[in-house]
Each structure stands twice: as C-alpha cells, then as structure tokens.
PDB file of C-alpha atoms in Angstrom:
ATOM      1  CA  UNK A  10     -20.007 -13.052   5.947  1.00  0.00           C
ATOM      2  CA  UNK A  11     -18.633  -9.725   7.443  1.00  0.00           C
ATOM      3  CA  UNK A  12     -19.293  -7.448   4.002  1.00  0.00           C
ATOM      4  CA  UNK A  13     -22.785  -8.706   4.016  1.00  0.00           C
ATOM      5  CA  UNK A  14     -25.346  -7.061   5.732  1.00  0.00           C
ATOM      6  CA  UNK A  15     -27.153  -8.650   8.229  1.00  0.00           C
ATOM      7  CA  UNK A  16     -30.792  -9.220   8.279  1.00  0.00           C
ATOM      8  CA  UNK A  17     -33.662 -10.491  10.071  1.00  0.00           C
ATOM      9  CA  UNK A  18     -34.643 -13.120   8.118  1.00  0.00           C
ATOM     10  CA  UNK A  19     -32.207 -15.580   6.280  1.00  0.00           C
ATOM     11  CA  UNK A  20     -31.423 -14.906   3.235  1.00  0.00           C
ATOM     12  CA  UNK A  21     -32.810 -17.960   0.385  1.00  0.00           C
ATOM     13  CA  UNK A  22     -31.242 -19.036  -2.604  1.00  0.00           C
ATOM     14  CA  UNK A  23     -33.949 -18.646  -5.262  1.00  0.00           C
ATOM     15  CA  UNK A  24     -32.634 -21.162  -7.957  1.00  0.00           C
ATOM     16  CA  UNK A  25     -29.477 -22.760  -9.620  1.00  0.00           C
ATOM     17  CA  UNK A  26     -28.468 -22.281 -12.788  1.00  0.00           C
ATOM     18  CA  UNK A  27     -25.295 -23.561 -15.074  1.00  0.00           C
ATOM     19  CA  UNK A  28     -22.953 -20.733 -16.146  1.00  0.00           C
ATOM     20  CA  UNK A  29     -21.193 -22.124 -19.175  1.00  0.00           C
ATOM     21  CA  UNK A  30     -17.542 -20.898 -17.068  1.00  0.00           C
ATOM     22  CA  UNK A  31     -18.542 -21.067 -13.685  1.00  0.00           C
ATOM     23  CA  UNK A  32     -20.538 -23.879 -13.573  1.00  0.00           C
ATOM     24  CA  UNK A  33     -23.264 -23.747 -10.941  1.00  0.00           C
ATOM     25  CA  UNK A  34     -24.036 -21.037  -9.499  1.00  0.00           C
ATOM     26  CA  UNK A  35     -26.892 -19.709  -7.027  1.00  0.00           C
ATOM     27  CA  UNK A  36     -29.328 -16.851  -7.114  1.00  0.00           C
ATOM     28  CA  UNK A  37     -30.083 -15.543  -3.760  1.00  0.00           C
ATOM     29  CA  UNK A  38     -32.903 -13.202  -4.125  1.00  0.00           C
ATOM     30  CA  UNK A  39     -33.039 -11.318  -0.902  1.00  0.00           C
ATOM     31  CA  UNK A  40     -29.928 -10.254  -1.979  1.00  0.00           C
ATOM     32  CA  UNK A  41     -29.404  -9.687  -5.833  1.00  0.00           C
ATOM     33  CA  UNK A  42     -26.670 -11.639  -6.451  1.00  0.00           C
ATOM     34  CA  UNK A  43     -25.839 -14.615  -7.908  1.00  0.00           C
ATOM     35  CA  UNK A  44     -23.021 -16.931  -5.621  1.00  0.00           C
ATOM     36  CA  UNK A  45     -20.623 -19.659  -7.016  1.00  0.00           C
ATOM     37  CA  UNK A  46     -19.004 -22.829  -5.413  1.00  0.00           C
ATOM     38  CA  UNK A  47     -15.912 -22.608  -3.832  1.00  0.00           C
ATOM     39  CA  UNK A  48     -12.736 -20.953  -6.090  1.00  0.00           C
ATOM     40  CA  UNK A  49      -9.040 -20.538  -5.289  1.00  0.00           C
ATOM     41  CA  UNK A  50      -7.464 -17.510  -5.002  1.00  0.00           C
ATOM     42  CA  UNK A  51      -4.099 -16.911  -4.628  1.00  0.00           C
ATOM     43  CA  UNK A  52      -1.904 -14.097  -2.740  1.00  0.00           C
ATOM     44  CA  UNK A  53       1.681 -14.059  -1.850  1.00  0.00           C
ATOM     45  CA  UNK A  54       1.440 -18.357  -2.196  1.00  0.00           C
ATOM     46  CA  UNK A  55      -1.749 -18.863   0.408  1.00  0.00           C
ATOM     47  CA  UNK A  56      -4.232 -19.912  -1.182  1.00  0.00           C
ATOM     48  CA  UNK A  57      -8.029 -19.045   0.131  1.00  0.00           C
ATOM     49  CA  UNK A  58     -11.026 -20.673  -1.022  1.00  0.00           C
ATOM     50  CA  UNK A  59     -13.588 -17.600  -1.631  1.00  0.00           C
ATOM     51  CA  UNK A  60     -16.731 -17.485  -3.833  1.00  0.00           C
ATOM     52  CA  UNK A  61     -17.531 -15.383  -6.407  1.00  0.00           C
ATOM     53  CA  UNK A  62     -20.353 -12.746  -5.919  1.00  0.00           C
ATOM     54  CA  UNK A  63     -21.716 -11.528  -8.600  1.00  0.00           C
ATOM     55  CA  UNK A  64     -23.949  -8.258  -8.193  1.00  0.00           C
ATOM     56  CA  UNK A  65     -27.362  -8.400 -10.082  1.00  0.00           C
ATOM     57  CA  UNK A  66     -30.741  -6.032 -11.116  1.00  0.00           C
ATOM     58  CA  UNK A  67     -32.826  -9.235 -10.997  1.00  0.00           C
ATOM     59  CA  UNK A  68     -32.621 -13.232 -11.328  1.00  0.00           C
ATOM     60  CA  UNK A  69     -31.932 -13.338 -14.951  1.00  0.00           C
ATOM     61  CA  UNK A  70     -28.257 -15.772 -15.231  1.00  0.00           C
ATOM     62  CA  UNK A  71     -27.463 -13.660 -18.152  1.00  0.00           C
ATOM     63  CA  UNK A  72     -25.089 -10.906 -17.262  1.00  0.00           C
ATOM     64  CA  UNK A  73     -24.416  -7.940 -19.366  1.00  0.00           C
ATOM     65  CA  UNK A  74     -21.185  -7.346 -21.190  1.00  0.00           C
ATOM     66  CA  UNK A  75     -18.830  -6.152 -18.637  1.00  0.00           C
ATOM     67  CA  UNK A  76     -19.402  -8.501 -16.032  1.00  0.00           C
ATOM     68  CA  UNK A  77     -19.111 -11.433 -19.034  1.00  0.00           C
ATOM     69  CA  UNK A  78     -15.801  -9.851 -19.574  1.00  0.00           C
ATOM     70  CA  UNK A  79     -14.991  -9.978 -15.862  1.00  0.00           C
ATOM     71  CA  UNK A  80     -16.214 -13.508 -15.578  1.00  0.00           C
ATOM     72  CA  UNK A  81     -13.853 -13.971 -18.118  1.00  0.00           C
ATOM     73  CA  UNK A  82     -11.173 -12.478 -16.782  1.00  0.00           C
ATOM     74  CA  UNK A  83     -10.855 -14.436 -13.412  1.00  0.00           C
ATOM     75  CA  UNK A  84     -11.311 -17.663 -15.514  1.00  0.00           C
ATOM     76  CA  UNK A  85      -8.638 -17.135 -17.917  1.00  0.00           C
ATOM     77  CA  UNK A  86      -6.293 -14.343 -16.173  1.00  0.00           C
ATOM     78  CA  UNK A  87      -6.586 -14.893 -12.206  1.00  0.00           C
ATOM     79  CA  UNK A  88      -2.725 -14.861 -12.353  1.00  0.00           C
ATOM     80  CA  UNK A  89      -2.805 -11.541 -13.577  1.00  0.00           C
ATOM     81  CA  UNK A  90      -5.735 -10.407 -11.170  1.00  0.00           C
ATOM     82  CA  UNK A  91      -3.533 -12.471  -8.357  1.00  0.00           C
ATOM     83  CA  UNK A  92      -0.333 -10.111  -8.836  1.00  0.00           C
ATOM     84  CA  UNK A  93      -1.740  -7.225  -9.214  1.00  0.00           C
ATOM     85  CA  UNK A  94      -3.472  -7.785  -5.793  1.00  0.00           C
ATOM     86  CA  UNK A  95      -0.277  -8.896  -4.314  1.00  0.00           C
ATOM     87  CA  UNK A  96       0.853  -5.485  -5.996  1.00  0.00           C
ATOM     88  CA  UNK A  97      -1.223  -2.884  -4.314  1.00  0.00           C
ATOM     89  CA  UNK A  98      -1.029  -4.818  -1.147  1.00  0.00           C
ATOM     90  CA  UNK A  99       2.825  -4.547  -0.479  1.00  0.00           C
ATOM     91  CA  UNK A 100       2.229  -0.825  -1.659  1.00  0.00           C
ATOM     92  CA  UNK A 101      -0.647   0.123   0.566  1.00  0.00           C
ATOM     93  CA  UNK A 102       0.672  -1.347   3.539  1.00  0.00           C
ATOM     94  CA  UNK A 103       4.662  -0.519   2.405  1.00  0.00           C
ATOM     95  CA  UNK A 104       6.130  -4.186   3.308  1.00  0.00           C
ATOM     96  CA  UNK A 105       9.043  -5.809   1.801  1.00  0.00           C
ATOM     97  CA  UNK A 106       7.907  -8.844   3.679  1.00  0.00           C
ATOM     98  CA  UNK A 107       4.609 -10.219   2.496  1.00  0.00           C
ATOM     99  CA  UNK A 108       4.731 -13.088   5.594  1.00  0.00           C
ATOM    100  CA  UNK A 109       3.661 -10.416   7.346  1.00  0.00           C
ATOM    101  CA  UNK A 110       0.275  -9.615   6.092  1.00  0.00           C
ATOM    102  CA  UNK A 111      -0.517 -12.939   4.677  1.00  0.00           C
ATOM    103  CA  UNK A 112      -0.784 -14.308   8.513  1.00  0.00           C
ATOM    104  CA  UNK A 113      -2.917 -11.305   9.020  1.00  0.00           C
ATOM    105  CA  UNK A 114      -5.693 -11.223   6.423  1.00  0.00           C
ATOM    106  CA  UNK A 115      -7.993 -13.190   5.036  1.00  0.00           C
ATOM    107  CA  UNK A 116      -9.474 -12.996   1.535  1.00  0.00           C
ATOM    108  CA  UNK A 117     -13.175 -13.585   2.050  1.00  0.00           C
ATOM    109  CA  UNK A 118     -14.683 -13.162  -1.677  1.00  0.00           C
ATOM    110  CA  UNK A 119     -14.469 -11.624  -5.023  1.00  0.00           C
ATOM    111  CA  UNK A 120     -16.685  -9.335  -6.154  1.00  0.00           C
ATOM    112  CA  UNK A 121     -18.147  -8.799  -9.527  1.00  0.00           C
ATOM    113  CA  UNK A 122     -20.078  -5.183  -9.602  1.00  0.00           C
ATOM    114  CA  UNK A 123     -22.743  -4.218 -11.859  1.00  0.00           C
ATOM    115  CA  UNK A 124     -20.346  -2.271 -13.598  1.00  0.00           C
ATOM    116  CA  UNK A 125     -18.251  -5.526 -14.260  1.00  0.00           C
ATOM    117  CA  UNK A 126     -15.481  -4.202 -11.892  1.00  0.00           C
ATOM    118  CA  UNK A 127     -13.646  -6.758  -9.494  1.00  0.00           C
ATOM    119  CA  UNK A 128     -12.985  -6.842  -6.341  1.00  0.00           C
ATOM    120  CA  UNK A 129     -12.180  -8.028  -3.172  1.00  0.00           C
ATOM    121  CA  UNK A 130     -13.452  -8.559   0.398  1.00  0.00           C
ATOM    122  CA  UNK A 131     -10.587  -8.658   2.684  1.00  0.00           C
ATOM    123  CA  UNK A 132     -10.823  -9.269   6.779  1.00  0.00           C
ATOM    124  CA  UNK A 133      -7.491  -8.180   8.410  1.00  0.00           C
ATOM    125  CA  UNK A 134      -6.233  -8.487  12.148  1.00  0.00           C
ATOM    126  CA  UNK A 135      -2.783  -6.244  11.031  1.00  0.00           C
ATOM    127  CA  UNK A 136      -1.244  -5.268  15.029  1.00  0.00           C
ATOM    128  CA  UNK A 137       0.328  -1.451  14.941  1.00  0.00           C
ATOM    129  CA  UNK A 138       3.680  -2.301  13.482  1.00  0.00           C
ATOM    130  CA  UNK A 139       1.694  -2.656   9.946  1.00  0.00           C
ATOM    131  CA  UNK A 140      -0.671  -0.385  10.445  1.00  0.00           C
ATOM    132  CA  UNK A 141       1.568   3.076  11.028  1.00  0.00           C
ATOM    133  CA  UNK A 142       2.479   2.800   7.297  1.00  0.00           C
ATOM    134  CA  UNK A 143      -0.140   3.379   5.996  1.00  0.00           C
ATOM    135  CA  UNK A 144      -1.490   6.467   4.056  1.00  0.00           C
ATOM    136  CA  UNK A 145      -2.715   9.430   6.723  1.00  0.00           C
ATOM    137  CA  UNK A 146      -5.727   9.455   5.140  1.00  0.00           C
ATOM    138  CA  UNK A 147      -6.624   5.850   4.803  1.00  0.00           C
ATOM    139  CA  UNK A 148      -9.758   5.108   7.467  1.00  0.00           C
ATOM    140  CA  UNK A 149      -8.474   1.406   7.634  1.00  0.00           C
ATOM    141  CA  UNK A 150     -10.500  -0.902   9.275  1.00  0.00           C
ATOM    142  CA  UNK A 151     -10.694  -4.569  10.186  1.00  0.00           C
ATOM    143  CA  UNK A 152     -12.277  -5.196   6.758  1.00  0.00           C
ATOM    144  CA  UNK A 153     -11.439  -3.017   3.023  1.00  0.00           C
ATOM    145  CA  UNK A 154     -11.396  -4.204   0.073  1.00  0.00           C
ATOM    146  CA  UNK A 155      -9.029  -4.074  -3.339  1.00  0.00           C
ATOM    147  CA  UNK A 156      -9.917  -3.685  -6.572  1.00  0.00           C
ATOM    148  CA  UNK A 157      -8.336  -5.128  -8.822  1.00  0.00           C
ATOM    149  CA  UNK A 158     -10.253  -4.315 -12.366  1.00  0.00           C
ATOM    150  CA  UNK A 159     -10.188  -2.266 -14.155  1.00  0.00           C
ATOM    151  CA  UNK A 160      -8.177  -0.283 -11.518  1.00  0.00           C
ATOM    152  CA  UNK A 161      -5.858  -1.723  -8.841  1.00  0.00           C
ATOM    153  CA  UNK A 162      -6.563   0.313  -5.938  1.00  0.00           C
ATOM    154  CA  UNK A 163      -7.300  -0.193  -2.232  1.00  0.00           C
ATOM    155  CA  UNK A 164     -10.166   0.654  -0.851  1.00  0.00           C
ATOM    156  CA  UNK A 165      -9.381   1.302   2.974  1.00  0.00           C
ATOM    157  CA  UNK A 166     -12.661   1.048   4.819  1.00  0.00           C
ATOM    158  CA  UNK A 167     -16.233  -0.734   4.713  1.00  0.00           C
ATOM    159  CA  UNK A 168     -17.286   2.480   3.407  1.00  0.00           C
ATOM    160  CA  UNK A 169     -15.033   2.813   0.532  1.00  0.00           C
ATOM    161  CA  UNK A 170     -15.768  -0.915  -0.269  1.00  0.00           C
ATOM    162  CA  UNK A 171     -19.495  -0.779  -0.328  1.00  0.00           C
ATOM    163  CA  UNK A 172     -19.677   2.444  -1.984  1.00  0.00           C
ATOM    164  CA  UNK A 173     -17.456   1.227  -4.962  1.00  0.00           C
ATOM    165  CA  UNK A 174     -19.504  -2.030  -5.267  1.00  0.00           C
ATOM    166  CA  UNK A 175     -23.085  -0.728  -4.961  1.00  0.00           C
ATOM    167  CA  UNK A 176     -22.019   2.290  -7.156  1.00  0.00           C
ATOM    168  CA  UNK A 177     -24.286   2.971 -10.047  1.00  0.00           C
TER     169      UNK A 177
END
C-alpha cells in the first residue's frame, strides 16, 4: 500500500475478530489498526474494491463512540459518503467531466481515524491538463486523500493526509 509506511519487517495480523457490521476483520499489531475484507466503493459509477482501516490505541475490537458512528455511517449511508466524494472531487480539480479523473485515480482505502473521521486514500496519475486547475496552494501529489466526515475536504498531499489521520 502507498499510504502505508514501509518497514523492515512484515507487518502480522495479530488476531480476527467478528464486528457485528463488518464482519471479520483483522488486527495487525505492528500497525494499530484493525483491516476488513474487501468493500465497494463507488465514485462517478467505478466501482473500487478498498478495505476499511480502522485506526486503533491497542487490539481491543471495541471502538469508541465516534468511530461506531463512522462504522455506521459507511454501512448504512455510503451513498451519501459516495457523493459527497464525487462532490469535492469535481470541485478540487474544477471538471465538468468526471471521465476524466476516474481513468486517472484510484481509490485505495477508507480510513477510519481515532477521532471517528473518514477518509480516503487516493493514488492519482492526473497529466497537466488536470492538474493546472487546481488551487495555487494545493502541494498535490501522486497520492492525497479526501475526507469525507465530518468535513468534505481534500487533502492535497501525503502530508496533509497523514497529518489529518494520525492527528490527536
């Protein structure tokens, strides 16, 4: 995975446990976070398998409130979470087209924070002719992210995305 830092050793999945919504799901220890099976997810009609990553203090399955709620959320509202994506995308990157950037990105998982916020990992291989309408001050990269609750907003580099997701 790009987002993921690399490490020496291979990360292991500590156990398995049955969410009563997501089913099974994985705790890797090395690092924090528990992993589902495969999910669909949904922009501008292509659909991308992705997992859900969900950001954790230790290998307890229980979750605290928000991230229940944002669990929740891409269970019973992911058409919601789906447009609003859809959304901020045509307005970041100012298309009228979306052809255009769905043959260019690539949505590689969502995210749930510790804070229960969601989000996703995004690769991108967007040529100039996308790219020059973008914000000035928008660091974009070959990777950013979007969140998508409880704000929709983009978040333009590696930097921005890993700093809103690790945030305390």
């Amino acid at each position: 995975m790009f987002f993921r830092k690399k490490k020496e050793t291979k990360p292991m999945v500590k156990f398995t446990f049955s969410h009563p919504l997501l089913g099974n799901i994985q705790y890797w220890g090395d690092l924090g976070e528990w992993q589902t099976t495969l999910y669909k997810f949904r922009i501008f009609k292509k659909e991308y398998d992705v997992c859900i990553w969900i950001s954790s203090d230790g290998s307890s399955p229980k979750f605290d409130e928000k991230q229940e709620t944002a669990v929740k959320m891409i269970i019973h509202s992911i058409d919601e979470l789906q447009k609003s994506a859809e959304n901020e995308l045509s307005s970041f990157f100012k298309v009228d087209n979306p052809v255009a950037l769905t043959e260019n990105i690539e949505i590689e998982d969502i995210n749930i924070t510790k804070n229960g916020d969601i989000c996703l990992s995004i690769l991108s291989s967007f040529d100039d002719s996308i790219l020059e309408f973008i914000p000035e001050d928008a660091l974009f990269t070959d990777s950013f992210g979007i969140s998508v609750f409880p704000e929709v907003k983009t978040l333009p580099s590696v930097e921005d995305y890993f700093d809103f997701r690790y945030r305390e």
